[in-house]
C-alpha cells in the first residue's frame, strides 16, 4: 500500500494493517514508512526513538551546552559558581563531561545562551514521532533524567508503569538533595 501523507497514521498503526507492507515515492515519508513496516512494537519504538535522536543531532550539529569543569556555557557566561547547568545536581545521568545517556526529552530543552542564534527545534517538528500514540508522546515529552533504555520501557509499557517509575525517581532525587544538604551543614 502506498503512503502519500501522514493524516491516517493512527489507522495504519492499528491491528487492521498488521500484515500490510507500505511503500512511498515521497522522500520525506521514507522513515515513516520504514517505521510502519516494523511490525514488532518494541522494535518500532526503538527505531522511532533512534531516528528522532538522529534528527535532533543533525539539526543541532554540535554539543550546545558545551560543558567545561561541570559548568555549561550559560553558567560560565554569567560567572555563577553553580554547576551542572539545567541538568540539576541530582540527575543520575550526569557525568564528568555532561550527560552520559541519550535522552530525547532533555535534548529538546536548551536555554537561550546555548542556542545562540539557532532556531529551537520543537517536538511537533520531528515527523517520525507521529508514529507514536498520543500517550507515548506525552510520556516522551515529560521523561526527563531517564536513560534511553528506561524511556523505551516507559513507551512500551505505558502510563501506569511510567507514573510509578516517576514517583520513585522523584523520591530518590529528594533523598539525594536531603543528603547533600545534611552533609553541607
Short mmCIF file of C-alpha atoms in Angstrom, two decimals:
data_model
loop_
_atom_site.label_atom_id
_atom_site.label_comp_id
_atom_site.label_asym_id
_atom_site.label_seq_id
_atom_site.Cartn_x
_atom_site.Cartn_y
_atom_site.Cartn_z
CA UNK A 1 0.00 0.00 0.00
CA UNK A 2 1.39 3.40 -0.91
CA UNK A 3 1.57 6.07 1.78
CA UNK A 4 1.03 9.61 0.49
CA UNK A 5 0.50 11.59 3.71
CA UNK A 6 0.58 11.23 7.48
CA UNK A 7 -3.10 12.03 8.01
CA UNK A 8 -4.22 8.42 8.62
CA UNK A 9 -1.23 7.21 10.66
CA UNK A 10 -3.46 6.40 13.63
CA UNK A 11 -5.32 3.94 11.42
CA UNK A 12 -2.23 2.50 9.70
CA UNK A 13 -0.71 1.65 13.09
CA UNK A 14 -3.76 -0.40 14.10
CA UNK A 15 -4.09 -4.19 14.00
CA UNK A 16 -6.07 -3.88 10.74
CA UNK A 17 -2.83 -3.07 8.86
CA UNK A 18 -0.62 -5.57 10.68
CA UNK A 19 0.12 -7.56 7.53
CA UNK A 20 0.20 -4.62 5.11
CA UNK A 21 3.54 -3.57 3.64
CA UNK A 22 3.75 0.17 3.00
CA UNK A 23 5.66 1.97 0.24
CA UNK A 24 6.08 5.59 -0.80
CA UNK A 25 7.63 7.71 -3.50
CA UNK A 26 7.79 10.78 -1.24
CA UNK A 27 11.33 11.06 0.19
CA UNK A 28 10.10 12.92 3.28
CA UNK A 29 7.97 9.90 4.24
CA UNK A 30 10.65 7.19 3.80
CA UNK A 31 11.49 6.96 7.53
CA UNK A 32 7.82 6.89 8.50
CA UNK A 33 7.14 4.10 6.01
CA UNK A 34 10.11 2.14 7.34
CA UNK A 35 8.71 2.59 10.86
CA UNK A 36 5.25 1.42 9.77
CA UNK A 37 6.79 -1.67 8.20
CA UNK A 38 8.37 -2.70 11.52
CA UNK A 39 5.60 -4.87 12.93
CA UNK A 40 7.14 -5.70 16.34
CA UNK A 41 6.03 -2.94 18.72
CA UNK A 42 9.23 -2.67 20.79
CA UNK A 43 11.44 -2.69 17.68
CA UNK A 44 9.28 0.06 16.17
CA UNK A 45 9.58 2.18 19.33
CA UNK A 46 13.37 1.74 19.33
CA UNK A 47 13.54 2.69 15.63
CA UNK A 48 11.39 5.81 16.17
CA UNK A 49 13.47 6.87 19.17
CA UNK A 50 16.80 6.38 17.37
CA UNK A 51 15.61 8.23 14.25
CA UNK A 52 14.31 11.13 16.34
CA UNK A 53 17.68 11.36 18.13
CA UNK A 54 19.47 11.36 14.74
CA UNK A 55 17.22 14.16 13.52
CA UNK A 56 17.89 16.25 16.65
CA UNK A 57 21.64 15.65 16.42
CA UNK A 58 21.63 16.61 12.75
CA UNK A 59 19.63 19.77 13.46
CA UNK A 60 21.81 20.86 16.39
CA UNK A 61 25.06 19.65 14.71
CA UNK A 62 27.15 20.28 17.91
CA UNK A 63 27.02 19.96 21.71
CA UNK A 64 25.21 23.18 22.58
CA UNK A 65 25.65 23.08 26.38
CA UNK A 66 29.45 22.94 25.98
CA UNK A 67 30.24 21.64 29.48
CA UNK A 68 33.66 22.50 30.90
CA UNK A 69 34.52 21.80 34.55
CA UNK A 70 30.88 20.77 35.14
CA UNK A 71 29.61 24.19 34.06
CA UNK A 72 27.51 24.80 30.96
CA UNK A 73 28.01 27.77 28.68
CA UNK A 74 25.24 29.77 30.40
CA UNK A 75 26.84 29.34 33.83
CA UNK A 76 30.29 30.30 32.53
CA UNK A 77 28.95 33.39 30.72
CA UNK A 78 27.06 34.57 33.81
CA UNK A 79 30.01 33.98 36.13
CA UNK A 80 27.92 31.95 38.58
CA UNK A 81 29.56 29.27 40.69
CA UNK A 82 26.76 26.68 40.40
CA UNK A 83 27.35 23.56 38.32
CA UNK A 84 25.61 21.00 36.06
CA UNK A 85 23.52 23.51 34.12
CA UNK A 86 19.82 22.78 33.89
CA UNK A 87 20.56 19.08 34.43
CA UNK A 88 20.13 19.62 38.18
CA UNK A 89 22.80 18.37 40.54
CA UNK A 90 20.68 15.30 41.28
CA UNK A 91 20.38 13.92 37.75
CA UNK A 92 21.64 10.31 37.84
CA UNK A 93 22.79 10.52 34.21
CA UNK A 94 25.15 13.45 34.65
CA UNK A 95 28.83 12.56 34.38
CA UNK A 96 32.14 14.43 34.22
CA UNK A 97 31.57 15.57 30.64
CA UNK A 98 27.83 16.15 30.73
CA UNK A 99 25.02 13.68 30.07
CA UNK A 100 26.07 10.03 29.86
CA UNK A 101 22.85 8.83 28.21
CA UNK A 102 20.75 9.75 25.19
CA UNK A 103 17.57 11.38 26.47
CA UNK A 104 15.39 12.78 23.71
CA UNK A 105 13.37 14.96 26.08
CA UNK A 106 16.47 16.63 27.53
CA UNK A 107 17.90 17.14 24.03
CA UNK A 108 14.95 19.40 23.16
CA UNK A 109 15.42 21.73 26.15
CA UNK A 110 18.11 24.35 25.54
CA UNK A 111 18.41 27.81 27.06
CA UNK A 112 18.99 30.98 25.02
CA UNK A 113 22.71 31.01 25.85
CA UNK A 114 23.17 27.51 24.45
CA UNK A 115 21.05 28.10 21.36
CA UNK A 116 22.66 31.39 20.44
CA UNK A 117 21.07 32.30 17.11
CA UNK A 118 19.86 28.77 16.27
CA UNK A 119 16.09 28.39 15.98
CA UNK A 120 14.72 25.96 18.61
CA UNK A 121 13.61 22.57 17.28
CA UNK A 122 10.10 21.79 18.51
CA UNK A 123 8.74 18.37 19.42
CA UNK A 124 5.99 18.67 16.82
CA UNK A 125 8.56 19.31 14.04
CA UNK A 126 10.03 15.82 14.36
CA UNK A 127 7.80 13.93 11.92
CA UNK A 128 8.88 10.41 12.92
CA UNK A 129 7.33 10.95 16.38
CA UNK A 130 3.89 10.95 14.73
CA UNK A 131 4.23 7.17 14.68
CA UNK A 132 3.85 7.17 18.47
CA UNK A 133 0.44 7.22 20.11
CA UNK A 134 -0.74 10.30 22.00
CA UNK A 135 0.02 8.59 25.33
CA UNK A 136 3.52 7.71 24.18
CA UNK A 137 4.16 11.29 23.05
CA UNK A 138 3.00 12.57 26.46
CA UNK A 139 5.45 10.20 28.15
CA UNK A 140 8.25 11.23 25.81
CA UNK A 141 7.65 14.96 26.38
CA UNK A 142 7.92 14.57 30.16
CA UNK A 143 10.50 11.79 30.67
CA UNK A 144 13.44 13.92 31.87
CA UNK A 145 16.53 12.49 33.59
CA UNK A 146 15.96 8.92 32.35
CA UNK A 147 18.21 6.64 30.34
CA UNK A 148 17.33 5.61 26.81
CA UNK A 149 16.50 2.09 27.99
CA UNK A 150 14.13 3.40 30.69
CA UNK A 151 12.36 5.66 28.20
CA UNK A 152 11.87 2.83 25.71
CA UNK A 153 10.42 0.68 28.51
CA UNK A 154 8.10 3.53 29.50
CA UNK A 155 6.91 3.93 25.91
CA UNK A 156 6.39 0.18 25.60
CA UNK A 157 4.58 -0.45 28.90
CA UNK A 158 2.58 2.77 29.15
CA UNK A 159 1.46 5.50 31.51
CA UNK A 160 0.85 3.44 34.66
CA UNK A 161 4.35 1.97 34.81
CA UNK A 162 5.79 5.37 33.84
CA UNK A 163 3.84 7.02 36.68
CA UNK A 164 5.18 4.59 39.28
CA UNK A 165 8.72 4.97 37.97
CA UNK A 166 8.44 8.77 38.11
CA UNK A 167 7.28 8.66 41.72
CA UNK A 168 10.28 6.50 42.61
CA UNK A 169 12.61 8.81 40.70
CA UNK A 170 11.27 11.91 42.47
CA UNK A 171 11.67 10.21 45.84
CA UNK A 172 15.30 9.26 45.11
CA UNK A 173 16.09 12.83 43.91
CA UNK A 174 14.56 14.18 47.13
CA UNK A 175 16.72 11.79 49.21
CA UNK A 176 19.90 12.85 47.35
CA UNK A 177 19.16 16.54 47.89
CA UNK A 178 18.44 15.91 51.58
CA UNK A 179 21.73 14.00 51.99
CA UNK A 180 23.65 16.78 50.21
CA UNK A 181 22.02 19.41 52.42
CA UNK A 182 22.87 17.46 55.58
CA UNK A 183 26.48 16.94 54.53
CA UNK A 184 26.95 20.66 53.81
CA UNK A 185 25.70 21.68 57.28
#
